PDB file of C-alpha atoms in Angstrom:
ATOM      1  CA  LYS C 185      -6.362 -12.515  -2.604  1.00  0.00           C
ATOM      2  CA  ASN C 186      -5.282  -9.038  -1.681  1.00  0.00           C
ATOM      3  CA  GLU C 187      -5.105  -6.459  -4.436  1.00  0.00           C
ATOM      4  CA  VAL C 188      -1.638  -5.563  -3.129  1.00  0.00           C
ATOM      5  CA  GLU C 189       0.672  -8.334  -1.773  1.00  0.00           C
ATOM      6  CA  GLN C 190       4.010  -7.738  -0.038  1.00  0.00           C
ATOM      7  CA  SER C 191       6.857 -10.017   0.844  1.00  0.00           C
ATOM      8  CA  PRO C 192       8.363 -10.830   3.081  1.00  0.00           C
ATOM      9  CA  GLN C 193       6.037 -10.022   5.886  1.00  0.00           C
ATOM     10  CA  ASN C 194       8.930 -10.031   8.238  1.00  0.00           C
ATOM     11  CA  LEU C 195      12.537  -9.581   7.752  1.00  0.00           C
ATOM     12  CA  THR C 196      15.534  -9.515  10.185  1.00  0.00           C
ATOM     13  CA  ALA C 197      19.084  -8.221   9.070  1.00  0.00           C
ATOM     14  CA  GLN C 198      22.305  -7.321  10.426  1.00  0.00           C
ATOM     15  CA  GLU C 199      23.400  -3.889  10.329  1.00  0.00           C
ATOM     16  CA  GLY C 200      25.065  -3.138   6.856  1.00  0.00           C
ATOM     17  CA  GLU C 201      23.077  -5.723   4.890  1.00  0.00           C
ATOM     18  CA  PHE C 202      21.273  -4.958   1.666  1.00  0.00           C
ATOM     19  CA  ILE C 203      17.494  -5.220   2.126  1.00  0.00           C
ATOM     20  CA  THR C 204      14.855  -5.933  -0.532  1.00  0.00           C
ATOM     21  CA  ILE C 205      11.148  -5.678  -0.041  1.00  0.00           C
ATOM     22  CA  ASN C 206       8.750  -6.774  -2.837  1.00  0.00           C
ATOM     23  CA  CYS C 207       5.252  -5.527  -3.708  1.00  0.00           C
ATOM     24  CA  SER C 208       2.903  -7.002  -6.386  1.00  0.00           C
ATOM     25  CA  TYR C 209      -0.493  -5.655  -7.377  1.00  0.00           C
ATOM     26  CA  SER C 210      -3.423  -6.925  -9.332  1.00  0.00           C
ATOM     27  CA  VAL C 211      -5.266  -3.577 -10.049  1.00  0.00           C
ATOM     28  CA  GLY C 212      -4.816  -0.718 -12.486  1.00  0.00           C
ATOM     29  CA  ILE C 213      -2.754   2.020 -10.736  1.00  0.00           C
ATOM     30  CA  SER C 214      -1.772   5.570 -11.597  1.00  0.00           C
ATOM     31  CA  ALA C 215       1.160   5.652  -8.917  1.00  0.00           C
ATOM     32  CA  LEU C 216       2.626   3.413  -6.215  1.00  0.00           C
ATOM     33  CA  HIS C 217       3.694   4.724  -2.834  1.00  0.00           C
ATOM     34  CA  TRP C 218       6.302   3.206  -0.323  1.00  0.00           C
ATOM     35  CA  LEU C 219       5.626   4.242   3.112  1.00  0.00           C
ATOM     36  CA  GLN C 220       7.443   3.800   6.468  1.00  0.00           C
ATOM     37  CA  GLN C 221       5.424   3.270   9.724  1.00  0.00           C
ATOM     38  CA  HIS C 222       7.222   3.431  13.158  1.00  0.00           C
ATOM     39  CA  PRO C 223       5.816   1.816  16.351  1.00  0.00           C
ATOM     40  CA  GLY C 224       4.108   5.119  17.289  1.00  0.00           C
ATOM     41  CA  GLY C 225       1.899   4.708  14.221  1.00  0.00           C
ATOM     42  CA  GLY C 226       2.867   7.859  12.111  1.00  0.00           C
ATOM     43  CA  ILE C 227       3.381   6.940   8.466  1.00  0.00           C
ATOM     44  CA  VAL C 228       5.920   8.844   6.487  1.00  0.00           C
ATOM     45  CA  SER C 229       5.860   8.898   2.550  1.00  0.00           C
ATOM     46  CA  LEU C 230       9.144   7.520   1.169  1.00  0.00           C
ATOM     47  CA  PHE C 231       8.569   7.519  -2.462  1.00  0.00           C
ATOM     48  CA  MET C 232       5.822   7.924  -4.927  1.00  0.00           C
ATOM     49  CA  LEU C 233       6.425   6.504  -8.306  1.00  0.00           C
ATOM     50  CA  SER C 234       4.662   5.612 -11.583  1.00  0.00           C
ATOM     51  CA  SER C 235       7.753   4.290 -13.568  1.00  0.00           C
ATOM     52  CA  GLY C 236      11.314   3.557 -13.405  1.00  0.00           C
ATOM     53  CA  LYS C 237      13.377   4.031 -10.356  1.00  0.00           C
ATOM     54  CA  LYS C 238      13.936   6.584  -7.621  1.00  0.00           C
ATOM     55  CA  LYS C 239      16.583   7.083  -5.176  1.00  0.00           C
ATOM     56  CA  HIS C 240      16.825   9.035  -1.916  1.00  0.00           C
ATOM     57  CA  GLY C 241      19.916   8.434   0.264  1.00  0.00           C
ATOM     58  CA  ARG C 242      20.320   4.723   1.135  1.00  0.00           C
ATOM     59  CA  LEU C 243      16.681   3.789  -0.233  1.00  0.00           C
ATOM     60  CA  ILE C 244      15.970   2.965  -3.942  1.00  0.00           C
ATOM     61  CA  ALA C 245      12.556   2.207  -5.224  1.00  0.00           C
ATOM     62  CA  THR C 246      11.890   0.564  -8.588  1.00  0.00           C
ATOM     63  CA  ILE C 247       8.578  -0.237 -10.346  1.00  0.00           C
ATOM     64  CA  ASN C 248       7.747  -2.423 -13.408  1.00  0.00           C
ATOM     65  CA  ILE C 249       4.332  -1.467 -14.691  1.00  0.00           C
ATOM     66  CA  GLN C 250       4.125  -4.368 -17.188  1.00  0.00           C
ATOM     67  CA  GLU C 251       4.933  -7.113 -14.513  1.00  0.00           C
ATOM     68  CA  LYS C 252       2.786  -4.975 -11.763  1.00  0.00           C
ATOM     69  CA  HIS C 253       5.588  -5.244  -9.410  1.00  0.00           C
ATOM     70  CA  SER C 254       7.771  -2.821  -7.298  1.00  0.00           C
ATOM     71  CA  SER C 255      10.756  -3.339  -5.013  1.00  0.00           C
ATOM     72  CA  LEU C 256      12.199  -1.172  -2.089  1.00  0.00           C
ATOM     73  CA  HIS C 257      15.853  -1.620  -1.498  1.00  0.00           C
ATOM     74  CA  ILE C 258      17.756  -0.302   1.502  1.00  0.00           C
ATOM     75  CA  THR C 259      21.610  -0.206   1.218  1.00  0.00           C
ATOM     76  CA  ALA C 260      24.081  -0.345   4.280  1.00  0.00           C
ATOM     77  CA  SER C 261      20.946  -1.011   6.590  1.00  0.00           C
ATOM     78  CA  HIS C 262      21.040   0.615  10.054  1.00  0.00           C
ATOM     79  CA  PRO C 263      19.024  -0.153  13.227  1.00  0.00           C
ATOM     80  CA  ARG C 264      17.213   3.000  12.795  1.00  0.00           C
ATOM     81  CA  ASP C 265      15.724   1.546   9.559  1.00  0.00           C
ATOM     82  CA  SER C 266      13.758  -0.820  11.638  1.00  0.00           C
ATOM     83  CA  ALA C 267      10.099  -0.016  10.957  1.00  0.00           C
ATOM     84  CA  VAL C 268       7.149  -1.302   9.012  1.00  0.00           C
ATOM     85  CA  TYR C 269       7.379  -0.691   5.289  1.00  0.00           C
ATOM     86  CA  ILE C 270       4.149  -0.533   3.417  1.00  0.00           C
ATOM     87  CA  CYS C 271       3.414  -0.463  -0.240  1.00  0.00           C
ATOM     88  CA  ALA C 272       0.300   1.281  -1.373  1.00  0.00           C
ATOM     89  CA  VAL C 273      -1.111   1.766  -4.846  1.00  0.00           C
ATOM     90  CA  HIS C 274      -3.177   4.860  -6.216  1.00  0.00           C
ATOM     91  CA  ASN C 275      -6.442   3.351  -7.501  1.00  0.00           C
ATOM     92  CA  THR C 276      -8.893   5.924  -8.693  1.00  0.00           C
ATOM     93  CA  ASP C 277      -8.688   8.630  -5.768  1.00  0.00           C
ATOM     94  CA  LYS C 278      -7.806   6.324  -2.895  1.00  0.00           C
ATOM     95  CA  LEU C 279      -4.838   4.335  -1.764  1.00  0.00           C
ATOM     96  CA  ILE C 280      -4.910   0.401  -1.305  1.00  0.00           C
ATOM     97  CA  PHE C 281      -2.568  -0.691   1.008  1.00  0.00           C
ATOM     98  CA  GLY C 282      -0.359  -3.841   1.384  1.00  0.00           C
ATOM     99  CA  THR C 283      -0.193  -5.546   4.856  1.00  0.00           C
ATOM    100  CA  GLY C 284       3.296  -4.271   5.289  1.00  0.00           C
ATOM    101  CA  THR C 285       6.813  -5.700   5.874  1.00  0.00           C
ATOM    102  CA  ARG C 286       8.287  -5.556   9.428  1.00  0.00           C
ATOM    103  CA  LEU C 287      11.994  -4.946   9.124  1.00  0.00           C
ATOM    104  CA  GLN C 288      14.298  -5.427  12.130  1.00  0.00           C
ATOM    105  CA  VAL C 289      17.837  -4.421  11.741  1.00  0.00           C
ATOM    106  CA  PHE C 290      20.298  -5.457  14.509  1.00  0.00           C
ATOM    107  CA  PRO C 291      23.577  -3.925  15.346  1.00  0.00           C
TER     108      PRO C 291
ATOM    109  CA  ASP Y 205       2.816  24.285   8.454  1.00  0.00           C
ATOM    110  CA  THR Y 206       2.513  21.692  11.321  1.00  0.00           C
ATOM    111  CA  GLY Y 207       1.318  18.803   9.191  1.00  0.00           C
ATOM    112  CA  VAL Y 208      -1.640  16.647   9.763  1.00  0.00           C
ATOM    113  CA  SER Y 209      -2.746  16.618  13.393  1.00  0.00           C
ATOM    114  CA  GLN Y 210      -5.054  14.041  15.005  1.00  0.00           C
ATOM    115  CA  ASN Y 211      -6.735  14.159  18.522  1.00  0.00           C
ATOM    116  CA  PRO Y 212      -6.830  12.391  20.793  1.00  0.00           C
ATOM    117  CA  ARG Y 213      -3.619  10.291  20.422  1.00  0.00           C
ATOM    118  CA  HIS Y 214      -5.345   7.513  22.500  1.00  0.00           C
ATOM    119  CA  LYS Y 215      -8.983   6.740  23.521  1.00  0.00           C
ATOM    120  CA  ILE Y 216     -10.072   4.163  25.758  1.00  0.00           C
ATOM    121  CA  THR Y 217     -13.899   3.593  26.025  1.00  0.00           C
ATOM    122  CA  LYS Y 218     -16.390   1.109  27.002  1.00  0.00           C
ATOM    123  CA  ARG Y 219     -18.456  -0.919  24.762  1.00  0.00           C
ATOM    124  CA  GLY Y 220     -21.683   1.012  23.874  1.00  0.00           C
ATOM    125  CA  GLN Y 221     -20.196   4.436  24.210  1.00  0.00           C
ATOM    126  CA  ASN Y 222     -19.800   6.930  21.420  1.00  0.00           C
ATOM    127  CA  VAL Y 223     -16.382   8.436  20.529  1.00  0.00           C
ATOM    128  CA  THR Y 224     -15.325  11.188  18.254  1.00  0.00           C
ATOM    129  CA  PHE Y 225     -12.078  11.745  16.777  1.00  0.00           C
ATOM    130  CA  ARG Y 226     -10.862  15.004  15.039  1.00  0.00           C
ATOM    131  CA  CYS Y 227      -8.338  15.433  12.200  1.00  0.00           C
ATOM    132  CA  ASP Y 228      -6.808  18.860  11.249  1.00  0.00           C
ATOM    133  CA  PRO Y 229      -5.172  18.483   7.857  1.00  0.00           C
ATOM    134  CA  ILE Y 230      -2.674  20.440   6.181  1.00  0.00           C
ATOM    135  CA  SER Y 231      -4.349  23.817   5.527  1.00  0.00           C
ATOM    136  CA  GLU Y 232      -3.936  23.982   1.753  1.00  0.00           C
ATOM    137  CA  HIS Y 233      -5.005  20.472   1.250  1.00  0.00           C
ATOM    138  CA  ASN Y 234      -8.540  19.945  -0.080  1.00  0.00           C
ATOM    139  CA  ARG Y 235      -8.701  16.195   0.169  1.00  0.00           C
ATOM    140  CA  LEU Y 236      -8.765  14.484   3.575  1.00  0.00           C
ATOM    141  CA  TYR Y 237      -8.980  10.745   4.033  1.00  0.00           C
ATOM    142  CA  TRP Y 238      -9.828   8.328   6.956  1.00  0.00           C
ATOM    143  CA  TYR Y 239      -8.201   5.037   7.254  1.00  0.00           C
ATOM    144  CA  ARG Y 240      -8.509   2.248   9.769  1.00  0.00           C
ATOM    145  CA  GLN Y 241      -5.750  -0.076  10.749  1.00  0.00           C
ATOM    146  CA  THR Y 242      -5.576  -3.179  12.973  1.00  0.00           C
ATOM    147  CA  LEU Y 243      -2.767  -4.986  14.474  1.00  0.00           C
ATOM    148  CA  GLY Y 244      -0.588  -6.474  11.813  1.00  0.00           C
ATOM    149  CA  GLN Y 245      -2.573  -5.143   8.950  1.00  0.00           C
ATOM    150  CA  GLY Y 246      -2.136  -2.391   6.395  1.00  0.00           C
ATOM    151  CA  PRO Y 247      -4.585   0.708   6.626  1.00  0.00           C
ATOM    152  CA  GLU Y 248      -7.962   0.018   5.204  1.00  0.00           C
ATOM    153  CA  PHE Y 249      -9.915   2.922   3.465  1.00  0.00           C
ATOM    154  CA  LEU Y 250     -12.840   4.206   5.197  1.00  0.00           C
ATOM    155  CA  THR Y 251     -14.036   7.547   3.484  1.00  0.00           C
ATOM    156  CA  TYR Y 252     -12.766  10.483   2.032  1.00  0.00           C
ATOM    157  CA  PHE Y 253     -13.760  14.187   1.399  1.00  0.00           C
ATOM    158  CA  GLN Y 254     -12.976  16.793  -1.276  1.00  0.00           C
ATOM    159  CA  ASN Y 255     -13.450  20.128   0.363  1.00  0.00           C
ATOM    160  CA  GLU Y 256     -16.676  19.528   2.586  1.00  0.00           C
ATOM    161  CA  ALA Y 257     -18.199  17.000   0.188  1.00  0.00           C
ATOM    162  CA  GLN Y 258     -17.854  13.412   1.366  1.00  0.00           C
ATOM    163  CA  LEU Y 259     -17.139  11.663  -1.968  1.00  0.00           C
ATOM    164  CA  GLU Y 260     -16.808   7.930  -1.142  1.00  0.00           C
ATOM    165  CA  LYS Y 261     -17.563   5.675   1.759  1.00  0.00           C
ATOM    166  CA  SER Y 262     -16.237   2.205   2.243  1.00  0.00           C
ATOM    167  CA  ARG Y 263     -18.436  -0.775   2.749  1.00  0.00           C
ATOM    168  CA  LEU Y 264     -16.413  -1.003   6.225  1.00  0.00           C
ATOM    169  CA  LEU Y 265     -18.187   2.224   7.345  1.00  0.00           C
ATOM    170  CA  SER Y 266     -21.117   0.733   8.920  1.00  0.00           C
ATOM    171  CA  ASP Y 267     -24.225   2.954  10.006  1.00  0.00           C
ATOM    172  CA  ARG Y 268     -22.399   3.423  13.478  1.00  0.00           C
ATOM    173  CA  PHE Y 269     -19.763   5.448  11.744  1.00  0.00           C
ATOM    174  CA  SER Y 270     -20.134   8.889  10.489  1.00  0.00           C
ATOM    175  CA  ALA Y 271     -17.771  11.366   9.288  1.00  0.00           C
ATOM    176  CA  GLU Y 272     -17.999  15.106   8.716  1.00  0.00           C
ATOM    177  CA  ARG Y 273     -16.033  17.924   7.160  1.00  0.00           C
ATOM    178  CA  PRO Y 274     -18.346  20.884   7.738  1.00  0.00           C
ATOM    179  CA  LYS Y 275     -16.216  23.877   6.630  1.00  0.00           C
ATOM    180  CA  GLY Y 276     -13.837  21.872   4.241  1.00  0.00           C
ATOM    181  CA  SER Y 277     -11.157  22.317   6.963  1.00  0.00           C
ATOM    182  CA  PHE Y 278     -10.908  19.855   9.970  1.00  0.00           C
ATOM    183  CA  SER Y 279     -12.884  16.669   9.930  1.00  0.00           C
ATOM    184  CA  THR Y 280     -14.580  14.449  12.660  1.00  0.00           C
ATOM    185  CA  LEU Y 281     -15.123  10.763  12.730  1.00  0.00           C
ATOM    186  CA  GLU Y 282     -17.747   9.685  15.067  1.00  0.00           C
ATOM    187  CA  ILE Y 283     -18.468   5.944  16.254  1.00  0.00           C
ATOM    188  CA  GLN Y 284     -21.539   5.339  17.899  1.00  0.00           C
ATOM    189  CA  ARG Y 285     -22.388   2.347  20.166  1.00  0.00           C
ATOM    190  CA  THR Y 286     -18.736   1.180  19.947  1.00  0.00           C
ATOM    191  CA  GLU Y 287     -18.062  -2.576  19.912  1.00  0.00           C
ATOM    192  CA  GLN Y 288     -14.640  -4.290  20.574  1.00  0.00           C
ATOM    193  CA  GLY Y 289     -14.160  -4.852  17.072  1.00  0.00           C
ATOM    194  CA  ASP Y 290     -13.893  -1.250  16.389  1.00  0.00           C
ATOM    195  CA  SER Y 291     -10.540  -1.139  18.529  1.00  0.00           C
ATOM    196  CA  ALA Y 292      -7.965  -0.150  16.009  1.00  0.00           C
ATOM    197  CA  MET Y 293      -5.706   2.813  14.780  1.00  0.00           C
ATOM    198  CA  TYR Y 294      -7.604   5.488  12.967  1.00  0.00           C
ATOM    199  CA  LEU Y 295      -5.600   7.414  10.642  1.00  0.00           C
ATOM    200  CA  CYS Y 296      -6.187  10.677   8.853  1.00  0.00           C
ATOM    201  CA  ALA Y 297      -4.357  11.867   5.670  1.00  0.00           C
ATOM    202  CA  SER Y 298      -4.581  14.932   3.479  1.00  0.00           C
ATOM    203  CA  SER Y 299      -3.575  15.854   0.088  1.00  0.00           C
ATOM    204  CA  PHE Y 300      -4.134  18.142  -2.816  1.00  0.00           C
ATOM    205  CA  ALA Y 301      -6.952  17.084  -5.262  1.00  0.00           C
ATOM    206  CA  GLN Y 302      -4.560  16.529  -8.167  1.00  0.00           C
ATOM    207  CA  GLY Y 303      -4.554  12.757  -9.006  1.00  0.00           C
ATOM    208  CA  ASN Y 304      -1.311  11.653  -7.721  1.00  0.00           C
ATOM    209  CA  SER Y 305      -0.736  14.089  -5.070  1.00  0.00           C
ATOM    210  CA  PRO Y 306       1.394  12.404  -2.128  1.00  0.00           C
ATOM    211  CA  LEU Y 307      -0.708  11.964   1.092  1.00  0.00           C
ATOM    212  CA  HIS Y 308       0.444  13.398   4.366  1.00  0.00           C
ATOM    213  CA  PHE Y 309      -0.568  11.299   7.265  1.00  0.00           C
ATOM    214  CA  GLY Y 310      -1.383  12.113  10.842  1.00  0.00           C
ATOM    215  CA  ASN Y 311       0.049  10.106  13.881  1.00  0.00           C
ATOM    216  CA  GLY Y 312      -3.386   8.336  14.151  1.00  0.00           C
ATOM    217  CA  THR Y 313      -5.842   7.948  17.157  1.00  0.00           C
ATOM    218  CA  ARG Y 314      -5.706   4.610  18.814  1.00  0.00           C
ATOM    219  CA  LEU Y 315      -8.983   3.445  20.013  1.00  0.00           C
ATOM    220  CA  THR Y 316      -9.395   0.655  22.530  1.00  0.00           C
ATOM    221  CA  VAL Y 317     -12.812  -0.578  23.380  1.00  0.00           C
ATOM    222  CA  THR Y 318     -13.214  -2.602  26.649  1.00  0.00           C
TER     223      THR Y 318
END
């Protein structure tokens, strides 16, 4: 079993739909990251959080430390949101990554 | 600040050849990480440096892999006697040393071993 599990693995949506991606982890963490990776390979950090909730534009990230669970929400999804979304946890000095959720948003 | 820079972007090599990749981190960052990502998987930790000191190496890093950061600035990752299983995206990231500093990633070097 991976230390960081994401669901779903693949997700398709129509433009405008509300999207939720889930992340569960089994190790102790000091912070959790949500990352976005486009087909070219570059990774962009969306959020880093250790408690509660953060919002940036149409993106919302929440974390429940007791349940070892985090969610990434995208409101009013758009085709340009199509990417792989990766959850990663900060364990000691390094990140442990989930396998990612591939999101495709169709117009 | 131009972000984290990796060269080359793509490398195609024949099995058995040696390859070397370079990463230039954000200049103020003292931590530098190497990750490897295969198709459909999340990145896997390989090694990291704090300044010029290599602090941790993953078991994934066989004897054919070596990484250096001689002056605490740029880093190189060398793979000797490449194998087809080495084909992957090699990602570099940098950060400040404080515990939860966000990582900044380069665009990666995609290696194809034929």
